[in-house]
Every structure is written in C-alpha cells, then in structure tokens.
PDB file of C-alpha atoms in Angstrom:
ATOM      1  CA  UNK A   1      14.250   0.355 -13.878  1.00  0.00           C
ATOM      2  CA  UNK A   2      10.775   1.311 -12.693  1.00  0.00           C
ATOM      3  CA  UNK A   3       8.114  -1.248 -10.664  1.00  0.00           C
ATOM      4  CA  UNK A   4       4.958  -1.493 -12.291  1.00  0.00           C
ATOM      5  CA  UNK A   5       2.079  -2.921 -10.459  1.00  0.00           C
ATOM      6  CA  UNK A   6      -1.288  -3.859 -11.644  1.00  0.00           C
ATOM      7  CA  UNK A   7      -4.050  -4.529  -9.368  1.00  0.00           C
ATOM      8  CA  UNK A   8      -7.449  -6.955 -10.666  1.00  0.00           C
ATOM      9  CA  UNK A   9      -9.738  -7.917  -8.497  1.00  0.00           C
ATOM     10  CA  UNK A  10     -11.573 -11.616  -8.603  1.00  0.00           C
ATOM     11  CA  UNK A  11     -14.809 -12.411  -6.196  1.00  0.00           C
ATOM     12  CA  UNK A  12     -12.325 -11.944  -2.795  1.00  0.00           C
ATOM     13  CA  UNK A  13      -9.585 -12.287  -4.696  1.00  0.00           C
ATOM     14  CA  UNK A  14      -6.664  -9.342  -5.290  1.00  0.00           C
ATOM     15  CA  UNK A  15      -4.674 -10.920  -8.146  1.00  0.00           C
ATOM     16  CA  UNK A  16      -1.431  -8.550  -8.432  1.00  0.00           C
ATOM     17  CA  UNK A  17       1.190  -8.650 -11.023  1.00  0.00           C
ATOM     18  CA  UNK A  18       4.371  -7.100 -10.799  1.00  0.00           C
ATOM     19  CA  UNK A  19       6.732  -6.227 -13.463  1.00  0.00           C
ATOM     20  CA  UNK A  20      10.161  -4.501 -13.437  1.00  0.00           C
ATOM     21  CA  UNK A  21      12.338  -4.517  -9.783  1.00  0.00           C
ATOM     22  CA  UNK A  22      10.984  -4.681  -6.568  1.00  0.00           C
ATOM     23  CA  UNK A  23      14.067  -3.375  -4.417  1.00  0.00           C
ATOM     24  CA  UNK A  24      14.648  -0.936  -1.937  1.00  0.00           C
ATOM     25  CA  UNK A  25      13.276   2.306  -4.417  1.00  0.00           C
ATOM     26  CA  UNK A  26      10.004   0.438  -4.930  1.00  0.00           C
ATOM     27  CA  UNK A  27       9.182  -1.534  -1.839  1.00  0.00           C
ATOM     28  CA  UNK A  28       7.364   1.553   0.130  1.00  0.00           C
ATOM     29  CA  UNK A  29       5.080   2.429  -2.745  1.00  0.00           C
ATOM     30  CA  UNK A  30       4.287  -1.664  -3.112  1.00  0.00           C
ATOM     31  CA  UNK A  31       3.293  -2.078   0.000  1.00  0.00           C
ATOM     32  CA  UNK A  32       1.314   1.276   0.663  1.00  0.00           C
ATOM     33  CA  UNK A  33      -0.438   0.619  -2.469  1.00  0.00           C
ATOM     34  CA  UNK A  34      -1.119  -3.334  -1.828  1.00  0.00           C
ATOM     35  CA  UNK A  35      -2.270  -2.717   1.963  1.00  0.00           C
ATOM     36  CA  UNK A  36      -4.744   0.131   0.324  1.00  0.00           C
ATOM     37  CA  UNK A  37      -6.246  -2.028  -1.826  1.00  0.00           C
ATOM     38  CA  UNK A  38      -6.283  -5.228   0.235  1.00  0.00           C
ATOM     39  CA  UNK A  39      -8.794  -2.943   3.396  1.00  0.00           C
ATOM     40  CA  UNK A  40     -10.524  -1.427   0.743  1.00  0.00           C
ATOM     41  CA  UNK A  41     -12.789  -4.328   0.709  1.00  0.00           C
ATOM     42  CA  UNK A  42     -13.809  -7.858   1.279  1.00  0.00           C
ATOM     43  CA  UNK A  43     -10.068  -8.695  -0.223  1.00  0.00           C
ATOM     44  CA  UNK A  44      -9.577 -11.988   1.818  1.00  0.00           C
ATOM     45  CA  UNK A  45      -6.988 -14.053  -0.443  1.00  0.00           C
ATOM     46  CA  UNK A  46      -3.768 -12.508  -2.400  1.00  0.00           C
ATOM     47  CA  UNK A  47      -2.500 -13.690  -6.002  1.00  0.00           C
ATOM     48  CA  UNK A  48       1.108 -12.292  -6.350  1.00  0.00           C
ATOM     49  CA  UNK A  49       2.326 -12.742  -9.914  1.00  0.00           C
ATOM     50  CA  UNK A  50       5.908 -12.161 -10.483  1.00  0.00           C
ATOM     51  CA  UNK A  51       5.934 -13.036 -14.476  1.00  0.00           C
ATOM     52  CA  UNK A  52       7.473  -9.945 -15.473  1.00  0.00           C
ATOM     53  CA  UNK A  53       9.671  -9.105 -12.174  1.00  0.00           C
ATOM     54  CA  UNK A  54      12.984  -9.018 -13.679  1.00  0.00           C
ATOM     55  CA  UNK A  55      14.700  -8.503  -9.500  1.00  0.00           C
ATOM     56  CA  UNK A  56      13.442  -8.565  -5.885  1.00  0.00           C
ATOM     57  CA  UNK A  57      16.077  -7.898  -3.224  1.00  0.00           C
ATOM     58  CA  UNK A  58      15.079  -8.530   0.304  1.00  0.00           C
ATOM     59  CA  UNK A  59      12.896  -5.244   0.941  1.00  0.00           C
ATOM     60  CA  UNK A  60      10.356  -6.828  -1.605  1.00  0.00           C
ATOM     61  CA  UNK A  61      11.287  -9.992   0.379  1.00  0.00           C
ATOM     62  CA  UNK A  62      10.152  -7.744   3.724  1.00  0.00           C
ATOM     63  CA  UNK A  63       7.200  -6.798   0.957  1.00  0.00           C
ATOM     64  CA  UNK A  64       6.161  -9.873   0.258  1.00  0.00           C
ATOM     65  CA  UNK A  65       6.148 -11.394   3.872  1.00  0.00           C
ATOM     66  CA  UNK A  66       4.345  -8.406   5.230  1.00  0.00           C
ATOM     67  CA  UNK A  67       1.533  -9.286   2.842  1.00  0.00           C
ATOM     68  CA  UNK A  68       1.399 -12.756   3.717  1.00  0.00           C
ATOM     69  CA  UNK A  69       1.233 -11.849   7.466  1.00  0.00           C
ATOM     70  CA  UNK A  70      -1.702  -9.104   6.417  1.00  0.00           C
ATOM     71  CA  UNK A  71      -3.782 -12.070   4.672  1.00  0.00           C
ATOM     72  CA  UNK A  72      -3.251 -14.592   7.196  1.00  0.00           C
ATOM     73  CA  UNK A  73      -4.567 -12.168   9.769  1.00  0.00           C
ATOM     74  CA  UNK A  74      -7.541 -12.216   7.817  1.00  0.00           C
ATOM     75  CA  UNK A  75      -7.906 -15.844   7.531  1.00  0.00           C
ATOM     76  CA  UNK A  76      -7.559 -15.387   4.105  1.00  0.00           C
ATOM     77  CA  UNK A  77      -4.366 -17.242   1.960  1.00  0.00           C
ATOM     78  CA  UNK A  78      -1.577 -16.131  -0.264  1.00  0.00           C
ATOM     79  CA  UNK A  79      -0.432 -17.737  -3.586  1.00  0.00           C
ATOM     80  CA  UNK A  80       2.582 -16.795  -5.330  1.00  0.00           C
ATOM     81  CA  UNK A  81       2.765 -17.951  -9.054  1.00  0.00           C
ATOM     82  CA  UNK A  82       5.164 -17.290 -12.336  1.00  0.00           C
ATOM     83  CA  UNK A  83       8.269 -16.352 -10.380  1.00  0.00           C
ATOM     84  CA  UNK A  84      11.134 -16.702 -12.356  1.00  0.00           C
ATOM     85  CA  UNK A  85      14.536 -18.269 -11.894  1.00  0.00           C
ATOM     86  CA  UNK A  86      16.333 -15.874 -10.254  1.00  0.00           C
ATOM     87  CA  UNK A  87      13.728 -14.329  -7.648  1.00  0.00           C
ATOM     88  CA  UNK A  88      12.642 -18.480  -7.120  1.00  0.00           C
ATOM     89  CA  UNK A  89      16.334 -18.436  -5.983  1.00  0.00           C
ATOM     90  CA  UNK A  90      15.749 -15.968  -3.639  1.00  0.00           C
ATOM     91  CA  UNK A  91      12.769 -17.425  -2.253  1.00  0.00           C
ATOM     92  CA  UNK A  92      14.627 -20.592  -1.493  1.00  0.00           C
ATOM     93  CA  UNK A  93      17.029 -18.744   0.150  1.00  0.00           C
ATOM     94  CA  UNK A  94      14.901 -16.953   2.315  1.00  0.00           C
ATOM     95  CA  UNK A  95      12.974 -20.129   3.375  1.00  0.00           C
ATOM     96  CA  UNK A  96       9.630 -18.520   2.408  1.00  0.00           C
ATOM     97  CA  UNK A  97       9.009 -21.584   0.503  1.00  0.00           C
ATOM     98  CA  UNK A  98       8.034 -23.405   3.603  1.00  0.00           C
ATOM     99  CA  UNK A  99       5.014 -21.066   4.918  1.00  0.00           C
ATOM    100  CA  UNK A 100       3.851 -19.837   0.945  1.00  0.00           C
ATOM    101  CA  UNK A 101       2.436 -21.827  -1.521  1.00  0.00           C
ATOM    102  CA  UNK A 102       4.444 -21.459  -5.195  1.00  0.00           C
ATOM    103  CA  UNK A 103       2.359 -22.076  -8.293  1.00  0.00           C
ATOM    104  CA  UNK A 104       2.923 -21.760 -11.984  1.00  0.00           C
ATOM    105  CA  UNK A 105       0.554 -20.060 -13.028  1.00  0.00           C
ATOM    106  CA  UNK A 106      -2.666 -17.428 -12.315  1.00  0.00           C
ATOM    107  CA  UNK A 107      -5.109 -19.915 -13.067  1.00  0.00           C
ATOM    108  CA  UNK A 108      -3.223 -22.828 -10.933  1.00  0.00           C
ATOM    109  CA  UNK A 109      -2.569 -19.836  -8.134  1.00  0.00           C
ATOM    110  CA  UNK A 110      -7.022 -19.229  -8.374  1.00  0.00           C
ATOM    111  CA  UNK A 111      -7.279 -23.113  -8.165  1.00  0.00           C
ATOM    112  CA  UNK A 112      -5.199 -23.393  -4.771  1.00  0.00           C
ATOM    113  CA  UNK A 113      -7.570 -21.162  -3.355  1.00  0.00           C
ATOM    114  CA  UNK A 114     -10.946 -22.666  -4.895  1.00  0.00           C
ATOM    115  CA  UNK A 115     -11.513 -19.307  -6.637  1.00  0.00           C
ATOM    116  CA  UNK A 116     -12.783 -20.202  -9.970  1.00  0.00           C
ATOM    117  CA  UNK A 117     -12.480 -18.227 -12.616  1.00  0.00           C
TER     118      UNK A 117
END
C-alpha cells in the first residue's frame, strides 16, 4: 500500500494528514516533502494527523522524531492527533509519548497550540 500525504496550511500552522503506511518505502519522500514545506515559510508549529495511517514502522518513527526536532529548533511545537490503536502502540513503545503531545483530534491538536480555527 501507497502513503498519501496531504499538506493544509493554518496561520503558522502545517496541519498534515497521512493515510496508508508510513514504513521504510515511504519515509524518504515524507520527510523530503514535510521539511520542504515546513522552510517554505513562516511554518512554526506541526499538526500530524494519523486518522487514516493504517502502519508506521520505526523509519516513520525516525520520520516523525526528525520533525519534532525540526519544529522545536524553531521554537515552534508539534501535536500529534487521531492515531489509531496500533501506531498509539508503537508510540508507547518508543517512549515518544513523553516529549510529544497526543490529541484526539485536529481541532483539540489547533487548541494545544492556541491556533484557532
């Protein structure tokens, strides 16, 4: 199965959803494409929406963590929100609970970081 990413944009805000598997095949293109977008502008906070991500291994772990160093750099923060069972179980694993914030939703992710919609 095939990663698809969508990209939206809100004040300095990059909201990004992911759907399919984020795994070895996919991380490179993820992260090219999210680090792109993220110095293209005044992108100072990340939304990562995993809704629709059906499996992460640990390259979109190494994804993922990357990102969150990126934004922090920038004094910006990162939100996660919707992840599902199984990558929520990976996340515990990984410990990445204790430096990310996890959320339920978008709007709940927008709140965290006083971005209203």
């Amino acid at each position: 199965m095939n990663l698809h990413v969508e990209m939206v944009r809100h004040r300095e805000t990059l909201i990004v959803r992911l759907s399919g598997e984020l795994d070895h095949h996919t991380a490179d293109d993820v992260r090219m494409r999210m680090d792109e977008e993220i110095a293209r502008g005044d992108c100072r906070h990340l939304v990562l929406s995993l809704k629709s991500l059906q499996f992460m291994d640990s390259s979109g772990l190494g994804v993922i963590l990357g990102r969150y160093k990126l934004i922090k750099h920038k004094g910006g923060k990162m939100v996660l929100c919707d992840v599902n069972r199984s990558v929520y179980r990976l996340f515990e694993m990984s410990g990445l609970f204790k430096i990310m914030s996890i959320v339920e939703n978008e709007s709940a992710a927008l709140s965290e970081l006083e971005v209203a919609l």
